[in-house]
CSV table of N, CA and C in Angstrom, one decimal:
chain,number,residue,atom,x,y,z
A,666,UNK,N,6.0,-26.3,21.6
A,666,UNK,CA,5.0,-25.6,20.8
A,666,UNK,C,5.6,-24.4,20.2
A,667,UNK,N,5.4,-24.2,18.9
A,667,UNK,CA,5.9,-23.0,18.2
A,667,UNK,C,4.8,-22.0,18.1
A,668,UNK,N,5.0,-20.8,18.6
A,668,UNK,CA,3.9,-19.8,18.6
A,668,UNK,C,3.7,-19.3,17.2
A,669,UNK,N,2.4,-18.9,17.0
A,669,UNK,CA,2.1,-18.3,15.7
A,669,UNK,C,2.7,-17.0,15.6
A,670,UNK,N,3.3,-16.6,14.4
A,670,UNK,CA,3.9,-15.3,14.3
A,670,UNK,C,2.8,-14.2,14.4
A,671,UNK,N,3.2,-13.1,14.9
A,671,UNK,CA,2.3,-11.9,15.0
A,671,UNK,C,1.9,-11.4,13.6
A,672,UNK,N,0.8,-10.8,13.5
A,672,UNK,CA,0.3,-10.2,12.3
A,672,UNK,C,0.6,-8.7,12.4
A,673,UNK,N,1.2,-8.2,11.4
A,673,UNK,CA,1.5,-6.7,11.3
A,673,UNK,C,0.4,-6.0,10.6
A,674,UNK,N,-0.2,-5.0,11.2
A,674,UNK,CA,-1.2,-4.2,10.5
A,674,UNK,C,-0.7,-2.8,10.5
A,675,UNK,N,-0.6,-2.2,9.3
A,675,UNK,CA,-0.2,-0.8,9.1
A,675,UNK,C,-1.4,0.0,8.8
A,676,UNK,N,-1.7,0.9,9.7
A,676,UNK,CA,-2.9,1.7,9.5
A,676,UNK,C,-2.6,3.2,9.2
A,677,UNK,N,-3.4,3.7,8.4
A,677,UNK,CA,-3.3,5.2,8.1
A,677,UNK,C,-4.6,5.8,7.7
A,678,UNK,N,-4.7,7.0,8.0
A,678,UNK,CA,-6.0,7.7,7.6
A,678,UNK,C,-6.0,8.2,6.2
A,679,UNK,N,-7.2,8.4,5.7
A,679,UNK,CA,-7.4,8.9,4.3
A,679,UNK,C,-8.7,9.7,4.2
A,680,UNK,N,-8.7,10.6,3.3
A,680,UNK,CA,-10.0,11.3,3.0
A,680,UNK,C,-10.7,10.6,1.8
A,681,UNK,N,-10.1,9.5,1.3
A,681,UNK,CA,-10.6,8.9,0.1
A,681,UNK,C,-10.7,7.4,0.3
A,682,UNK,N,-11.5,7.0,1.3
A,682,UNK,CA,-11.5,5.6,1.7
A,682,UNK,C,-11.9,4.6,0.6
A,683,UNK,N,-12.9,4.9,-0.1
A,683,UNK,CA,-13.4,3.9,-1.2
A,683,UNK,C,-12.3,3.9,-2.3
A,684,UNK,N,-11.9,5.0,-2.7
A,684,UNK,CA,-10.9,5.1,-3.9
A,684,UNK,C,-9.6,4.4,-3.5
A,685,UNK,N,-9.1,4.7,-2.3
A,685,UNK,CA,-7.8,4.1,-1.8
A,685,UNK,C,-7.9,2.6,-1.7
A,686,UNK,N,-9.0,2.2,-1.2
A,686,UNK,CA,-9.2,0.7,-1.0
A,686,UNK,C,-9.2,0.0,-2.4
A,687,UNK,N,-9.9,0.6,-3.3
A,687,UNK,CA,-9.9,0.0,-4.7
A,687,UNK,C,-8.6,0.0,-5.3
A,688,UNK,N,-7.9,1.1,-5.2
A,688,UNK,CA,-6.5,1.3,-5.8
A,688,UNK,C,-5.6,0.1,-5.3
A,689,UNK,N,-5.6,-0.1,-4.0
A,689,UNK,CA,-4.7,-1.1,-3.4
A,689,UNK,C,-5.2,-2.5,-3.7
A,690,UNK,N,-6.5,-2.7,-3.7
A,690,UNK,CA,-7.0,-4.0,-4.1
A,690,UNK,C,-6.6,-4.4,-5.5
A,691,UNK,N,-6.8,-3.5,-6.4
A,691,UNK,CA,-6.5,-3.7,-7.9
A,691,UNK,C,-5.0,-3.6,-8.2
A,692,UNK,N,-4.3,-2.7,-7.6
A,692,UNK,CA,-2.9,-2.5,-7.9
A,692,UNK,C,-2.0,-3.5,-7.3
A,693,UNK,N,-2.3,-4.0,-6.1
A,693,UNK,CA,-1.4,-5.0,-5.5
A,693,UNK,C,-2.0,-6.4,-5.4
A,694,UNK,N,-3.2,-6.5,-5.9
A,694,UNK,CA,-3.9,-7.8,-5.9
A,694,UNK,C,-4.3,-8.2,-4.5
A,695,UNK,N,-4.5,-7.3,-3.6
A,695,UNK,CA,-4.9,-7.6,-2.2
A,695,UNK,C,-6.4,-8.0,-2.2
A,696,UNK,N,-6.9,-8.5,-1.2
A,696,UNK,CA,-8.3,-8.8,-1.0
A,696,UNK,C,-8.8,-8.0,0.2
A,697,UNK,N,-10.1,-7.7,0.1
A,697,UNK,CA,-10.7,-7.0,1.3
A,697,UNK,C,-11.0,-8.1,2.4
A,698,UNK,N,-10.3,-7.9,3.5
A,698,UNK,CA,-10.4,-8.9,4.6
A,698,UNK,C,-11.4,-8.5,5.6
A,699,UNK,N,-11.8,-7.2,5.6
A,699,UNK,CA,-12.8,-6.7,6.6
A,699,UNK,C,-13.0,-5.2,6.3
A,700,UNK,N,-14.1,-4.8,6.9
A,700,UNK,CA,-14.4,-3.4,6.8
A,700,UNK,C,-15.4,-3.0,7.9
A,701,UNK,N,-15.5,-1.7,8.2
A,701,UNK,CA,-16.4,-1.3,9.3
A,701,UNK,C,-16.9,0.1,9.0
A,702,UNK,N,-18.1,0.4,9.5
A,702,UNK,CA,-18.7,1.7,9.3
A,702,UNK,C,-19.1,2.3,10.7
A,703,UNK,N,-18.9,3.6,10.8
A,703,UNK,CA,-19.3,4.3,12.0
A,703,UNK,C,-18.9,3.6,13.3
A,704,UNK,N,-17.7,3.1,13.4
A,704,UNK,CA,-17.2,2.6,14.7
A,704,UNK,C,-16.5,3.7,15.4
A,705,UNK,N,-17.2,4.3,16.3
A,705,UNK,CA,-16.7,5.5,17.0
A,705,UNK,C,-16.4,6.7,16.0
A,706,UNK,N,-17.3,6.8,15.0
A,706,UNK,CA,-17.2,7.8,14.0
A,706,UNK,C,-16.0,7.5,13.0
A,707,UNK,N,-15.5,6.3,12.9
A,707,UNK,CA,-14.5,5.9,12.0
A,707,UNK,C,-15.1,4.9,11.0
A,708,UNK,N,-14.8,5.0,9.7
A,708,UNK,CA,-15.1,4.0,8.7
A,708,UNK,C,-13.7,3.4,8.3
A,709,UNK,N,-13.7,2.2,7.9
A,709,UNK,CA,-12.4,1.6,7.5
A,709,UNK,C,-12.5,0.4,6.7
A,710,UNK,N,-11.3,0.0,6.1
A,710,UNK,CA,-11.2,-1.2,5.3
A,710,UNK,C,-9.8,-1.8,5.7
A,711,UNK,N,-9.8,-3.1,5.8
A,711,UNK,CA,-8.6,-3.9,6.1
A,711,UNK,C,-8.4,-4.8,4.9
A,712,UNK,N,-7.2,-4.7,4.3
A,712,UNK,CA,-6.9,-5.4,3.1
A,712,UNK,C,-5.6,-6.2,3.2
A,713,UNK,N,-5.4,-7.2,2.4
A,713,UNK,CA,-4.2,-8.0,2.4
A,713,UNK,C,-4.4,-9.3,1.7
A,714,UNK,N,-3.5,-10.2,2.0
A,714,UNK,CA,-3.6,-11.6,1.5
A,714,UNK,C,-3.8,-12.5,2.7
A,715,UNK,N,-4.8,-13.4,2.5
A,715,UNK,CA,-5.1,-14.3,3.7
A,715,UNK,C,-3.9,-15.1,4.2
A,716,UNK,N,-2.9,-15.4,3.4
A,716,UNK,CA,-1.8,-16.3,3.8
A,716,UNK,C,-0.6,-15.4,4.3
A,717,UNK,N,-0.7,-14.1,4.2
A,717,UNK,CA,0.4,-13.3,4.7
A,717,UNK,C,0.1,-12.7,6.1
A,718,UNK,N,1.2,-12.4,6.8
A,718,UNK,CA,1.0,-11.9,8.2
A,718,UNK,C,1.1,-10.4,8.2
A,719,UNK,N,0.7,-9.7,7.2
A,719,UNK,CA,0.6,-8.3,7.2
A,719,UNK,C,-0.7,-7.8,6.5
A,720,UNK,N,-1.2,-6.7,7.0
A,720,UNK,CA,-2.4,-6.1,6.5
A,720,UNK,C,-2.2,-4.6,6.4
A,721,UNK,N,-3.0,-4.0,5.5
A,721,UNK,CA,-3.1,-2.6,5.5
A,721,UNK,C,-4.5,-2.2,6.0
A,722,UNK,N,-4.6,-1.2,6.8
A,722,UNK,CA,-5.9,-0.7,7.2
A,722,UNK,C,-6.0,0.8,6.9
A,723,UNK,N,-7.0,1.2,6.1
A,723,UNK,CA,-7.3,2.5,5.8
A,723,UNK,C,-8.5,3.0,6.6
A,724,UNK,N,-8.4,4.1,7.2
A,724,UNK,CA,-9.5,4.6,8.1
A,724,UNK,C,-9.9,6.1,7.7
A,725,UNK,N,-11.1,6.4,7.9
A,725,UNK,CA,-11.6,7.7,7.7
A,725,UNK,C,-12.4,8.1,8.9
A,726,UNK,N,-12.0,9.2,9.6
A,726,UNK,CA,-12.7,9.7,10.7
A,726,UNK,C,-13.7,10.7,10.2
A,727,UNK,N,-15.0,10.4,10.4
A,727,UNK,CA,-16.0,11.3,9.8
A,727,UNK,C,-15.9,12.7,10.3
A,728,UNK,N,-16.1,13.7,9.4
A,728,UNK,CA,-16.0,15.1,9.7
A,728,UNK,C,-14.5,15.6,9.9
A,729,UNK,N,-13.6,14.8,9.5
A,729,UNK,CA,-12.2,15.1,9.7
A,729,UNK,C,-11.4,15.1,8.4
A,730,UNK,N,-10.6,16.1,8.2
A,730,UNK,CA,-9.8,16.1,6.9
A,730,UNK,C,-8.3,15.9,7.3
A,731,UNK,N,-7.7,14.8,6.7
A,731,UNK,CA,-6.3,14.5,7.0
A,731,UNK,C,-5.3,15.0,6.0
A,732,UNK,N,-5.8,15.2,4.8
A,732,UNK,CA,-4.8,15.7,3.7
A,732,UNK,C,-3.9,14.7,3.2
A,733,UNK,N,-2.9,15.1,2.5
A,733,UNK,CA,-2.0,14.3,1.8
A,733,UNK,C,-0.8,13.8,2.7
A,734,UNK,N,0.0,12.9,2.2
A,734,UNK,CA,1.1,12.3,2.9
A,734,UNK,C,2.0,13.5,3.3
A,735,UNK,N,2.6,13.4,4.5
A,735,UNK,CA,3.5,14.5,5.0
A,735,UNK,C,4.8,14.6,4.3
A,736,UNK,N,5.3,13.6,3.7
A,736,UNK,CA,6.5,13.6,2.9
A,736,UNK,C,6.5,12.7,1.7
A,737,UNK,N,7.4,12.8,0.8
A,737,UNK,CA,7.5,12.0,-0.4
A,737,UNK,C,8.3,10.7,-0.1
A,738,UNK,N,8.7,10.5,1.2
A,738,UNK,CA,9.4,9.3,1.5
A,738,UNK,C,8.7,8.4,2.4
A,739,UNK,N,7.3,8.5,2.4
A,739,UNK,CA,6.4,7.6,3.1
A,739,UNK,C,6.2,6.4,2.1
A,740,UNK,N,6.8,5.3,2.4
A,740,UNK,CA,6.9,4.2,1.4
A,740,UNK,C,6.4,2.8,2.0
A,741,UNK,N,5.8,2.1,1.1
A,741,UNK,CA,5.6,0.6,1.3
A,741,UNK,C,6.5,0.1,0.2
A,742,UNK,N,7.3,-0.9,0.5
A,742,UNK,CA,8.2,-1.5,-0.5
A,742,UNK,C,8.0,-3.0,-0.6
A,743,UNK,N,7.8,-3.4,-1.9
A,743,UNK,CA,7.6,-4.9,-2.2
A,743,UNK,C,8.6,-5.3,-3.1
A,744,UNK,N,9.2,-6.5,-2.8
A,744,UNK,CA,10.3,-7.1,-3.6
A,744,UNK,C,9.7,-8.2,-4.5
A,745,UNK,N,10.1,-8.2,-5.8
A,745,UNK,CA,9.8,-9.3,-6.7
A,745,UNK,C,11.0,-9.7,-7.4
A,746,UNK,N,11.4,-11.0,-7.3
A,746,UNK,CA,12.6,-11.5,-7.9
A,746,UNK,C,12.3,-12.0,-9.3
A,747,UNK,N,11.1,-12.2,-9.7
A,747,UNK,CA,10.7,-12.6,-11.1
A,747,UNK,C,10.4,-11.4,-11.9
A,748,UNK,N,11.1,-11.1,-12.9
A,748,UNK,CA,10.9,-9.9,-13.8
A,748,UNK,C,9.6,-9.9,-14.4
A,749,UNK,N,9.1,-11.0,-14.9
A,749,UNK,CA,7.8,-11.0,-15.5
A,749,UNK,C,6.7,-10.7,-14.6
A,750,UNK,N,6.8,-11.2,-13.3
A,750,UNK,CA,5.8,-10.9,-12.3
A,750,UNK,C,5.9,-9.4,-12.0
A,751,UNK,N,7.1,-8.9,-11.8
A,751,UNK,CA,7.3,-7.5,-11.5
A,751,UNK,C,6.7,-6.6,-12.6
A,752,UNK,N,7.0,-6.9,-13.8
A,752,UNK,CA,6.5,-6.1,-14.9
A,752,UNK,C,4.9,-6.1,-14.9
A,753,UNK,N,4.3,-7.2,-14.7
A,753,UNK,CA,2.9,-7.3,-14.6
A,753,UNK,C,2.3,-6.5,-13.5
A,754,UNK,N,3.0,-6.6,-12.3
A,754,UNK,CA,2.5,-5.8,-11.2
A,754,UNK,C,2.7,-4.3,-11.4
A,755,UNK,N,3.7,-3.9,-12.0
A,755,UNK,CA,3.9,-2.5,-12.4
A,755,UNK,C,2.8,-2.0,-13.2
A,756,UNK,N,2.4,-2.8,-14.2
A,756,UNK,CA,1.3,-2.4,-15.1
A,756,UNK,C,-0.1,-2.4,-14.3
A,757,UNK,N,-0.2,-3.3,-13.4
A,757,UNK,CA,-1.4,-3.3,-12.5
A,757,UNK,C,-1.5,-2.0,-11.7
A,758,UNK,N,-0.4,-1.6,-11.2
A,758,UNK,CA,-0.4,-0.3,-10.5
A,758,UNK,C,-1.0,0.9,-11.3
A,759,UNK,N,-0.5,1.0,-12.5
A,759,UNK,CA,-0.9,2.0,-13.4
A,759,UNK,C,-2.4,1.9,-13.7
A,760,UNK,N,-2.8,0.6,-14.1
A,760,UNK,CA,-4.2,0.4,-14.4
A,760,UNK,C,-5.1,0.7,-13.2
A,761,UNK,N,-4.6,0.6,-12.0
A,761,UNK,CA,-5.4,0.8,-10.8
A,761,UNK,C,-5.5,2.3,-10.4
A,762,UNK,N,-4.8,3.1,-11.1
A,762,UNK,CA,-4.9,4.6,-10.9
A,762,UNK,C,-3.7,5.2,-10.2
A,763,UNK,N,-2.7,4.4,-9.8
A,763,UNK,CA,-1.4,4.9,-9.2
A,763,UNK,C,-0.7,5.7,-10.3
A,764,UNK,N,0.1,6.7,-9.9
A,764,UNK,CA,0.9,7.4,-10.9
A,764,UNK,C,2.4,7.1,-10.6
A,765,UNK,N,3.0,6.7,-11.7
A,765,UNK,CA,4.5,6.4,-11.6
A,765,UNK,C,5.2,7.7,-11.4
A,766,UNK,N,6.1,7.8,-10.4
A,766,UNK,CA,6.8,9.0,-10.1
A,766,UNK,C,8.3,8.7,-9.9
A,767,UNK,N,9.1,9.7,-10.0
A,767,UNK,CA,10.5,9.5,-9.6
A,767,UNK,C,10.6,9.4,-8.1
A,768,UNK,N,11.4,8.5,-7.6
A,768,UNK,CA,11.5,8.3,-6.1
A,768,UNK,C,12.2,9.5,-5.5
A,769,UNK,N,11.8,9.8,-4.3
A,769,UNK,CA,12.5,10.9,-3.5
A,769,UNK,C,13.9,10.5,-3.2
A,770,UNK,N,14.1,9.2,-2.9
A,770,UNK,CA,15.5,8.6,-2.7
A,770,UNK,C,15.8,7.8,-4.0
A,771,UNK,N,16.8,8.3,-4.8
A,771,UNK,CA,17.1,7.7,-6.1
A,771,UNK,C,17.5,6.2,-6.0
A,772,UNK,N,17.8,5.7,-4.8
A,772,UNK,CA,18.2,4.3,-4.7
A,772,UNK,C,17.1,3.4,-5.2
A,773,UNK,N,15.8,3.8,-4.9
A,773,UNK,CA,14.7,3.0,-5.3
A,773,UNK,C,14.5,2.9,-6.8
A,774,UNK,N,15.0,3.9,-7.5
A,774,UNK,CA,14.8,3.9,-9.0
A,774,UNK,C,15.9,3.0,-9.7
A,775,UNK,N,16.9,2.5,-9.0
A,775,UNK,CA,17.9,1.7,-9.6
A,775,UNK,C,17.4,0.4,-10.2
A,776,UNK,N,16.6,-0.3,-9.3
A,776,UNK,CA,16.0,-1.6,-9.7
A,776,UNK,C,14.5,-1.6,-9.4
A,777,UNK,N,13.9,-0.5,-9.4
A,777,UNK,CA,12.5,-0.5,-9.1
A,777,UNK,C,11.7,0.7,-9.7
A,778,UNK,N,10.5,0.7,-9.4
A,778,UNK,CA,9.6,1.8,-9.8
A,778,UNK,C,8.8,2.2,-8.6
A,779,UNK,N,8.5,3.5,-8.6
A,779,UNK,CA,7.8,4.1,-7.4
A,779,UNK,C,6.4,4.6,-8.0
A,780,UNK,N,5.4,4.4,-7.2
A,780,UNK,CA,4.0,4.7,-7.6
A,780,UNK,C,3.4,5.5,-6.5
A,781,UNK,N,2.6,6.5,-6.8
A,781,UNK,CA,2.0,7.4,-5.8
A,781,UNK,C,0.5,7.2,-5.9
A,782,UNK,N,-0.1,7.1,-4.7
A,782,UNK,CA,-1.6,6.9,-4.6
A,782,UNK,C,-2.3,8.3,-4.5
A,783,UNK,N,-3.6,8.3,-4.5
A,783,UNK,CA,-4.3,9.5,-4.5
A,783,UNK,C,-4.1,10.4,-3.3
A,784,UNK,N,-3.6,9.8,-2.2
A,784,UNK,CA,-3.2,10.6,-1.0
A,784,UNK,C,-1.8,11.1,-1.0
A,785,UNK,N,-1.0,10.7,-2.0
A,785,UNK,CA,0.4,11.1,-2.0
A,785,UNK,C,1.3,10.1,-1.3
A,786,UNK,N,0.8,9.0,-0.8
A,786,UNK,CA,1.7,8.0,-0.3
A,786,UNK,C,2.2,7.1,-1.4
A,787,UNK,N,3.4,6.5,-1.2
A,787,UNK,CA,4.1,5.9,-2.3
A,787,UNK,C,4.3,4.4,-2.0
A,788,UNK,N,4.3,3.6,-3.1
A,788,UNK,CA,4.6,2.2,-3.1
A,788,UNK,C,5.7,2.0,-4.1
A,789,UNK,N,6.8,1.3,-3.6
A,789,UNK,CA,7.9,0.9,-4.4
A,789,UNK,C,7.8,-0.6,-4.8
A,790,UNK,N,7.9,-0.9,-6.1
A,790,UNK,CA,8.1,-2.3,-6.5
A,790,UNK,C,9.5,-2.5,-6.9
A,791,UNK,N,10.2,-3.3,-6.2
A,791,UNK,CA,11.6,-3.6,-6.5
A,791,UNK,C,11.7,-4.9,-7.3
A,792,UNK,N,12.6,-4.9,-8.3
A,792,UNK,CA,12.8,-6.0,-9.2
A,792,UNK,C,14.0,-6.8,-8.7
A,793,UNK,N,14.0,-7.3,-7.5
A,793,UNK,CA,15.1,-8.1,-6.9
A,793,UNK,C,14.7,-8.7,-5.6
A,794,UNK,N,15.5,-9.6,-5.1
A,794,UNK,CA,15.2,-10.2,-3.8
A,794,UNK,C,15.5,-9.2,-2.7
A,795,UNK,N,14.8,-9.3,-1.6
A,795,UNK,CA,15.0,-8.5,-0.5
A,795,UNK,C,16.4,-8.7,0.1
A,796,UNK,N,17.1,-7.7,0.5
A,796,UNK,CA,18.5,-7.9,1.0
A,796,UNK,C,18.5,-8.5,2.4
A,797,UNK,N,17.4,-8.7,3.0
A,797,UNK,CA,17.4,-9.2,4.4
A,797,UNK,C,16.7,-10.6,4.4
């Protein structure tokens, strides 16, 4: 019997739960997989693709302020080998409200573009195959 692969969920806090959720849904084409309200004073959304083994979870702790990303090198990186798909995704990011920025690590600018969300976290879209 082959075990089912584990699902990876990356969770992070935000002061902008609704806006962040919409930005990632629209920018990366994710779907809302689940959400919760007032679970131990936390609200949250879980987004991703049904067929992929990774999800993003955004949470907001009521009456708490978390602020912006601690550094400019907090990244999610997605690889696209098809240039047409990559170009379309880059435009989707802009349309969703992400701001294109120069990467903190110039390596990411060689074959990619870096986008910053409303919380200061960054998403890199690389126009090449993953090296691993």
